[in-house]
Each structure stands twice: as structure tokens, then as C-alpha cells.
Short mmCIF file of C-alpha atoms in Angstrom, two decimals:
data_model
loop_
_atom_site.label_atom_id
_atom_site.label_comp_id
_atom_site.label_asym_id
_atom_site.label_seq_id
_atom_site.Cartn_x
_atom_site.Cartn_y
_atom_site.Cartn_z
CA MET A 29 -23.15 -33.05 6.08
CA SER A 30 -22.26 -29.39 5.90
CA LYS A 31 -24.50 -26.79 4.34
CA ALA A 32 -22.07 -26.07 1.59
CA LEU A 33 -21.62 -29.79 0.63
CA ALA A 34 -25.40 -30.26 0.58
CA GLN A 35 -25.64 -27.50 -1.84
CA GLY A 36 -22.91 -29.02 -3.99
CA GLY A 37 -20.15 -26.30 -3.40
CA ARG A 38 -16.74 -26.74 -1.70
CA PRO A 39 -16.42 -26.61 2.02
CA LYS A 40 -15.26 -23.24 3.28
CA ALA A 41 -11.39 -23.44 4.51
CA ARG A 42 -10.82 -23.13 8.02
CA TYR A 43 -7.42 -21.66 9.43
CA ARG A 44 -5.54 -21.39 12.72
CA THR A 45 -2.94 -19.17 13.86
CA ARG A 46 0.32 -20.85 15.12
CA ASN A 47 1.74 -17.89 16.76
CA TRP A 48 -1.12 -16.27 18.64
CA ARG A 49 0.93 -15.35 21.50
CA GLU A 50 3.49 -13.52 19.42
CA TYR A 51 0.97 -11.92 17.28
CA ASP A 52 -1.24 -10.84 20.47
CA ARG A 53 1.95 -9.01 21.74
CA GLY A 54 2.27 -7.41 18.37
CA LEU A 55 -1.19 -6.13 18.48
CA ILE A 56 -0.74 -4.43 21.73
CA ALA A 57 2.47 -2.96 20.68
CA ARG A 58 0.63 -1.10 17.91
CA GLY A 59 -0.86 1.19 20.55
CA ASP A 60 2.62 1.93 22.05
CA LEU A 61 3.23 5.80 21.50
CA THR A 62 6.94 5.29 21.74
CA VAL A 63 7.00 3.22 18.66
CA TRP A 64 6.51 6.78 16.85
CA ILE A 65 8.73 9.11 18.99
CA SER A 66 11.67 7.54 21.11
CA PRO A 67 14.79 9.18 22.31
CA ASP A 68 16.53 7.21 19.67
CA LEU A 69 15.19 9.43 16.82
CA ALA A 70 17.14 11.94 15.02
CA TRP A 71 15.14 15.05 15.94
CA HIS A 72 17.10 18.14 15.26
CA THR A 73 19.59 18.80 12.21
CA SER A 74 22.53 20.85 11.71
CA GLU A 75 22.63 20.46 8.22
CA GLY A 76 21.96 23.53 5.98
CA THR A 77 19.62 23.39 2.76
CA GLY A 78 21.89 25.52 0.72
CA ARG A 79 19.37 28.10 0.39
CA ARG A 80 18.78 31.38 1.47
CA GLY A 81 16.92 32.09 4.88
CA ARG A 82 16.75 30.32 8.00
CA PRO A 83 18.16 26.81 8.26
CA ARG A 84 16.22 23.75 8.72
CA VAL A 85 15.77 22.92 12.64
CA PHE A 86 14.03 19.39 12.48
CA THR A 87 14.85 16.42 10.33
CA ASP A 88 12.75 14.73 7.91
CA ALA A 89 12.28 12.06 10.35
CA ALA A 90 10.99 14.43 13.15
CA ILE A 91 8.40 15.70 10.46
CA GLN A 92 7.31 12.34 9.43
CA ALA A 93 6.82 11.24 13.13
CA VAL A 94 4.68 14.08 13.89
CA LEU A 95 2.78 13.48 10.74
CA THR A 96 2.57 10.01 11.30
CA LEU A 97 0.71 10.71 14.59
CA LYS A 98 -1.62 13.16 12.70
CA VAL A 99 -2.48 10.57 10.17
CA LEU A 100 -2.81 7.68 12.39
CA TYR A 101 -5.17 9.28 14.86
CA GLN A 102 -6.76 11.61 12.46
CA LEU A 103 -5.84 14.95 13.87
CA PRO A 104 -5.71 18.58 12.62
CA LEU A 105 -2.37 19.90 12.34
CA ARG A 106 -2.51 22.06 15.61
CA ALA A 107 -3.63 19.02 17.61
CA ALA A 108 -0.78 16.89 16.17
CA GLN A 109 1.57 19.59 17.21
CA GLY A 110 0.17 19.38 20.74
CA MET A 111 0.27 15.78 20.64
CA ALA A 112 3.81 15.55 20.00
CA GLY A 113 4.57 18.04 22.41
CA SER A 114 2.97 16.35 25.32
CA LEU A 115 4.86 12.95 24.26
CA ILE A 116 8.11 14.85 24.37
CA ARG A 117 7.45 16.38 27.98
CA LEU A 118 6.27 12.99 29.12
CA ALA A 119 9.57 11.55 27.87
CA GLY A 120 11.57 14.13 29.55
CA LEU A 121 13.21 15.27 26.50
CA ASP A 122 14.33 18.84 25.71
CA TRP A 123 13.32 18.74 22.07
CA GLN A 124 11.63 21.41 20.43
CA VAL A 125 8.21 21.11 18.85
CA PRO A 126 7.52 21.68 15.19
CA HIS A 127 4.98 24.52 14.58
CA TYR A 128 1.88 23.53 12.66
CA SER A 129 2.99 25.77 9.88
CA THR A 130 6.28 24.02 9.66
CA LEU A 131 4.50 20.77 9.53
CA SER A 132 2.28 21.97 6.67
CA ARG A 133 5.12 23.53 4.64
CA ARG A 134 7.61 20.70 5.14
CA GLN A 135 4.89 17.95 4.13
CA LYS A 136 4.89 19.39 0.67
CA SER A 137 8.31 18.27 -0.12
CA LEU A 138 9.02 15.77 2.73
CA THR A 139 10.79 12.54 1.63
CA VAL A 140 9.01 9.88 3.41
CA THR A 141 10.73 6.76 4.51
CA ILE A 142 8.95 3.45 4.15
CA PRO A 143 10.58 0.83 6.23
CA TYR A 144 10.72 -2.76 5.08
CA ARG A 145 12.34 -6.12 6.11
CA ALA A 146 14.90 -7.08 3.44
CA ARG A 147 14.54 -10.50 2.20
CA GLY A 148 17.11 -12.98 0.46
CA GLY A 149 14.93 -14.99 -1.90
CA PRO A 150 13.07 -13.79 -4.98
CA LEU A 151 10.05 -11.46 -4.26
CA HIS A 152 6.50 -12.32 -4.87
CA LEU A 153 4.88 -9.35 -5.64
CA VAL A 154 1.07 -8.48 -5.96
CA ILE A 155 -0.23 -5.21 -7.66
CA ASP A 156 -3.45 -3.46 -7.12
CA SER A 157 -5.00 0.02 -7.18
CA THR A 158 -7.83 1.59 -5.19
CA GLY A 159 -9.37 5.00 -4.69
CA LEU A 160 -9.38 7.50 -1.86
CA LYS A 161 -11.63 10.37 -1.55
CA VAL A 162 -10.63 13.99 -1.62
CA LEU A 163 -14.07 15.71 -1.75
CA GLY A 164 -17.43 14.62 -1.53
CA GLU A 165 -20.13 13.48 1.31
CA GLY A 166 -20.48 10.42 2.99
CA GLU A 167 -21.71 7.38 1.47
CA TRP A 168 -25.03 7.41 3.79
CA LYS A 169 -25.95 10.90 2.94
CA VAL A 170 -25.39 10.63 -0.74
CA ARG A 171 -27.70 7.34 -0.75
CA LYS A 172 -30.10 9.30 1.11
CA HIS A 173 -30.34 12.73 -0.24
CA GLY A 174 -27.89 12.58 -3.23
CA ALA A 175 -24.61 14.21 -4.10
CA ASP A 176 -24.35 18.15 -3.65
CA LYS A 177 -20.82 18.86 -4.52
CA ARG A 178 -18.35 17.37 -7.06
CA ARG A 179 -16.62 14.06 -6.01
CA VAL A 180 -12.74 14.05 -6.42
CA TRP A 181 -10.93 10.99 -5.85
CA ARG A 182 -7.14 10.11 -6.09
CA LYS A 183 -6.02 6.63 -7.25
CA VAL A 184 -3.54 4.94 -5.11
CA HIS A 185 -1.40 2.13 -6.87
CA LEU A 186 0.34 -0.46 -4.36
CA VAL A 187 3.00 -3.07 -4.70
CA ILE A 188 2.70 -5.64 -1.99
CA ASP A 189 5.36 -8.37 -0.99
CA ALA A 190 2.93 -11.46 -0.77
CA ASP A 191 5.09 -13.13 1.95
CA SER A 192 5.67 -10.32 4.46
CA HIS A 193 2.48 -8.25 3.42
CA GLU A 194 4.70 -5.23 3.12
CA VAL A 195 4.12 -2.26 0.98
CA ARG A 196 7.30 -2.08 -1.32
CA ALA A 197 6.07 0.67 -3.81
CA VAL A 198 3.37 3.16 -4.07
CA GLU A 199 2.11 5.85 -6.48
CA MET A 200 -0.81 8.15 -6.57
CA THR A 201 -2.34 9.45 -9.71
CA ASP A 202 -5.91 10.80 -10.82
CA HIS A 203 -8.60 8.60 -12.37
CA ARG A 204 -7.38 9.23 -15.79
CA HIS A 205 -4.56 7.07 -15.60
CA GLY A 206 -4.58 3.28 -16.16
CA ASP A 207 -3.42 0.69 -14.03
CA GLY A 208 -0.83 -0.77 -16.51
CA GLU A 209 0.95 2.50 -17.27
CA ILE A 210 2.07 2.89 -13.67
CA VAL A 211 3.80 -0.33 -13.27
CA PRO A 212 7.22 0.69 -14.79
CA GLY A 213 7.55 3.39 -12.29
CA LEU A 214 6.38 1.18 -9.63
CA LEU A 215 9.26 -1.27 -10.20
CA ALA A 216 11.55 1.24 -10.39
CA GLN A 217 11.15 1.91 -6.74
CA LEU A 218 12.59 -1.37 -6.02
CA PRO A 219 16.40 -1.63 -5.77
CA GLU A 220 17.98 -2.84 -9.01
CA GLY A 221 19.78 -5.62 -7.20
CA GLU A 222 16.73 -6.91 -5.65
CA ARG A 223 15.28 -10.15 -7.07
CA ILE A 224 11.86 -10.35 -8.33
CA GLY A 225 10.42 -13.86 -9.17
CA VAL A 226 6.65 -13.40 -9.57
CA ILE A 227 4.44 -10.15 -10.34
CA SER A 228 0.49 -10.82 -9.90
CA GLY A 229 -2.08 -8.57 -10.92
CA ASP A 230 -5.71 -8.69 -12.27
CA GLY A 231 -6.80 -8.41 -16.04
CA ALA A 232 -6.36 -4.53 -15.77
CA TYR A 233 -2.58 -5.32 -16.20
CA ASP A 234 -2.84 -7.19 -19.38
CA THR A 235 -0.69 -4.75 -21.50
CA ARG A 236 2.43 -4.89 -23.50
CA GLY A 237 4.14 -2.19 -21.18
CA VAL A 238 3.56 -4.32 -18.19
CA TYR A 239 4.86 -7.51 -19.69
CA GLU A 240 7.99 -5.57 -20.88
CA ALA A 241 8.45 -4.14 -17.63
CA SER A 242 8.12 -7.46 -16.00
CA ALA A 243 10.55 -9.05 -18.33
CA ALA A 244 12.94 -6.14 -17.76
CA ARG A 245 13.33 -7.45 -14.10
CA GLN A 246 13.47 -11.05 -15.19
CA ALA A 247 10.02 -11.74 -13.30
CA ASP A 248 7.15 -14.10 -14.19
CA LEU A 249 3.98 -12.10 -14.80
CA VAL A 250 0.77 -13.88 -13.53
CA VAL A 251 -1.92 -11.77 -15.15
CA PRO A 252 -5.18 -13.39 -17.00
CA PRO A 253 -5.59 -12.24 -20.40
CA ARG A 254 -8.83 -10.61 -21.44
CA ARG A 255 -11.81 -12.85 -22.26
CA ASN A 256 -11.44 -11.87 -25.90
CA GLY A 257 -7.56 -11.54 -25.95
CA LYS A 258 -5.77 -12.42 -29.21
CA PRO A 259 -2.05 -13.73 -29.30
CA TRP A 260 0.34 -10.90 -29.87
CA LYS A 261 2.36 -10.93 -33.14
CA ARG A 262 5.30 -8.71 -31.93
CA ARG A 263 8.29 -11.08 -30.83
CA THR A 264 9.33 -9.70 -27.62
CA THR A 265 10.06 -11.55 -24.28
CA GLY A 266 6.80 -10.17 -22.77
CA ALA A 267 4.70 -11.03 -25.80
CA THR A 268 6.16 -14.57 -25.87
CA GLU A 269 5.18 -15.01 -22.06
CA ARG A 270 1.57 -13.64 -22.58
CA ASN A 271 1.02 -15.99 -25.65
CA GLU A 272 2.25 -18.98 -23.57
CA THR A 273 -0.29 -17.80 -20.65
CA LEU A 274 -3.03 -17.48 -23.39
CA ARG A 275 -2.31 -21.17 -24.59
CA ALA A 276 -2.44 -22.42 -21.00
CA ILE A 277 -5.76 -21.02 -20.47
CA ARG A 278 -7.17 -22.29 -23.59
CA HIS A 279 -5.97 -25.80 -22.67
CA LEU A 280 -6.81 -25.84 -18.91
CA GLY A 281 -9.58 -23.60 -18.63
CA ARG A 282 -9.54 -20.12 -16.80
CA ARG A 283 -10.45 -21.33 -13.45
CA LEU A 284 -7.95 -24.28 -13.21
CA TRP A 285 -5.11 -21.98 -14.65
CA LYS A 286 -5.73 -19.51 -11.82
CA ARG A 287 -5.18 -22.20 -9.26
CA TRP A 288 -2.22 -23.71 -11.04
CA SER A 289 -0.57 -20.39 -11.57
CA GLY A 290 -1.05 -19.30 -8.08
CA TYR A 291 -2.93 -16.19 -9.17
CA HIS A 292 -5.34 -16.07 -6.24
CA ARG A 293 -2.42 -14.80 -4.08
CA ARG A 294 -3.39 -11.48 -5.94
CA SER A 295 -6.29 -11.10 -3.35
CA LEU A 296 -3.52 -10.21 -0.81
CA ALA A 297 -3.39 -6.88 -2.46
CA GLU A 298 -7.02 -6.21 -1.84
CA THR A 299 -6.48 -7.14 1.90
CA ALA A 300 -3.61 -4.43 1.84
CA MET A 301 -6.15 -1.90 0.25
CA SER A 302 -8.54 -2.60 3.20
CA ARG A 303 -6.07 -2.26 5.82
CA LEU A 304 -4.93 1.02 4.03
CA LYS A 305 -8.39 2.46 4.08
CA ARG A 306 -9.04 1.72 7.74
CA LEU A 307 -6.70 4.72 8.38
CA GLY A 308 -9.47 6.62 6.73
CA GLU A 309 -11.05 6.67 3.15
CA ARG A 310 -10.85 10.30 2.78
CA LEU A 311 -7.48 12.25 2.42
CA SER A 312 -7.18 15.40 4.62
CA ALA A 313 -4.69 17.10 2.51
CA ARG A 314 -6.02 19.34 -0.46
CA ASP A 315 -2.72 19.84 -2.35
CA PRO A 316 -1.58 16.83 -4.42
CA ALA A 317 2.32 16.96 -3.14
CA ARG A 318 0.79 16.84 0.40
CA GLN A 319 -1.48 14.16 -0.50
CA VAL A 320 1.45 11.99 -1.93
CA ALA A 321 3.01 12.29 1.55
CA GLU A 322 -0.01 11.49 3.36
CA VAL A 323 -0.45 8.22 1.49
CA GLN A 324 3.40 7.22 2.04
CA ILE A 325 2.91 7.94 5.53
CA ARG A 326 -0.07 5.51 5.73
CA CYS A 327 2.08 2.79 4.05
CA ALA A 328 4.95 3.42 6.58
CA ILE A 329 2.50 2.74 9.35
CA LEU A 330 1.31 -0.36 7.83
CA ASN A 331 4.68 -1.88 7.30
CA ILE A 332 5.76 -0.79 11.05
CA PHE A 333 2.51 -2.55 12.04
CA ASN A 334 3.61 -5.62 10.29
CA ALA A 335 7.05 -5.59 11.82
CA LEU A 336 5.40 -5.54 15.27
CA GLY A 337 3.56 -8.90 14.55
CA MET A 338 1.76 -10.73 12.03
CA PRO A 339 -0.21 -13.94 12.21
CA ASP A 340 1.21 -17.24 11.05
CA THR A 341 -2.09 -18.91 9.82
CA VAL A 342 -2.35 -22.34 8.23
CA ALA A 343 -5.26 -24.16 6.92
CA ARG A 344 -6.88 -26.89 9.32
CA ALA A 345 -6.59 -30.56 8.10
#
């Protein structure tokens, strides 16, 4: 008898990967530098900005490519310029290399492209937030000697496609903004014609604004009401759905409702947060606009990694 069964608990589920060979090739491809800079990339631009001064030499895609190297390998701007220049020379291309001052200036207003794979069916989205450090010492030093300077964090809100594990929307705020008030802006980043079937989130999203934003996209919202939650009297589509969820929980119990509604798929957002922080728990940029671009580039990296290969796992019988 297993230890879990002997203690009266459920046995731990075991999984196997069905596409290990393809996934293994994808993991190897994540180290290929040509993924980020290739001859097919539109590097130079001939379009003007409509402003006075010297016209732009590099496209947004070129700036994003170099900044991607910076974020992925946690390089200073000067080292990112040097790495991009070496890759261009090794590829035998006659491209110019953006100066580090150009990278710093363009990052502030950069329009980052976050690639994703279009899907035909309705989306199942999971939403969550996490914090990234801007200022402050390391965790070991704080625990050993205490904090010396003020600790500043930025709050990152992500919308994840539960089927492809890709980031579909991202927003960054300070700690004073609640999770629920950011949801309408996050959903607005998805194309209007794209169908959303289900949106899952934790109890922080049990607000009227989230239910109304979900109803506006004709999506079902899977969010557990607060423990002391009361039915909403205002008759709207969102309030009706929330009251039905409250009645189901009172009838089935919170634990059974979570299994019945598929709420546990929300944990995929926590997995995405963990992957985001593997690119660094600290933001290198100090300016808020540059921090937004840095976070968006991290999301683009995660989506490109997913496109190269993801495991197809199933529970063992």
C-alpha cells in the first residue's frame, strides 16, 4: 500500500509525456541564437517618423530582437550591442548594429510584438498576477541582516491560454491596483472577433467589474465567491451568473464545485508566473515605460519557447 493511501489521502497522480522526441528537439532549439536574429528579419527601415530630426534606421523588430538577447541572457545594454554585432558578423550580414543609447531610447516607446498561435475554437483563459522586484536586496541578505533600502515591486497581470500555455495579454501596474480592476483592459487586448469560452481566476476576481467584462465577451467566468459572499441584488448578466455560482457552491460544497467547474485549470497561470520569473525576479529597467517593454519581451520569449515545442502529457492509468 502506498504511503498516501496508508495516511488516508489520495494517491499522487503520475503523468507521462507522449511526444518526448519532439519536445526534446524543442528544448534544444531554445538555445539556437538564430531563433532571435535571422536573415529573414526586417532590420532596417526606410520609413520616416513624421518628426524633425534624423530618421530611424532600425525597425521595431530589430530593436526587439536585440533587447530580447539582453533580457534572455540578462546582459547590460552595451553587452547586448556587442552580442548582436557578433551574431550579425557570424551570419555574414552587412547590417548595422543599434548603439546601446539607441536601444535605451527606443525601449521607452517600443511596440513589442508578442507572437501567438491562432486557434479556431473558443479560448479557455486563466488570469493571475505576480510581483517583480525593482529595488531591494536579495532574499538571503534580507533574512540574514534585514532590509536596508526601500523595496519596490511592480505587479504583472497575465492572461494565459490554458490549451497552448501562451500569454495572450499582459498589463503592469503598481501594488495599489487590485486584480479585478485590470481585467477589462486585459480582455480588450484580445481581438474582438476571437471567441472566449471560459475565464478562470481566483477569489480576487470576484468583483462586479470582472463579471460584467466577462459577460460582455460572452464568456463563462469560473471564480470562487468569497467565503462570506452574499447574492448580488442588481439584475445584470454578470450578477445572475455570480449568484448561480454561489448557489452551486452552497449545494455541492466548495471542493466539489471546484472539481465540477474545472476551476483547478487556473493553476496553469501560476505555472506561467514561475516560467516568467525564471527569466529573472528583478526588472533591470528603472523607468516604468521601459519596464513595460521588458515584461512584454519576456512574454514574447515564453510564447516563442512554447512554439518550439511543448510536452503532451497524460495521466497514467
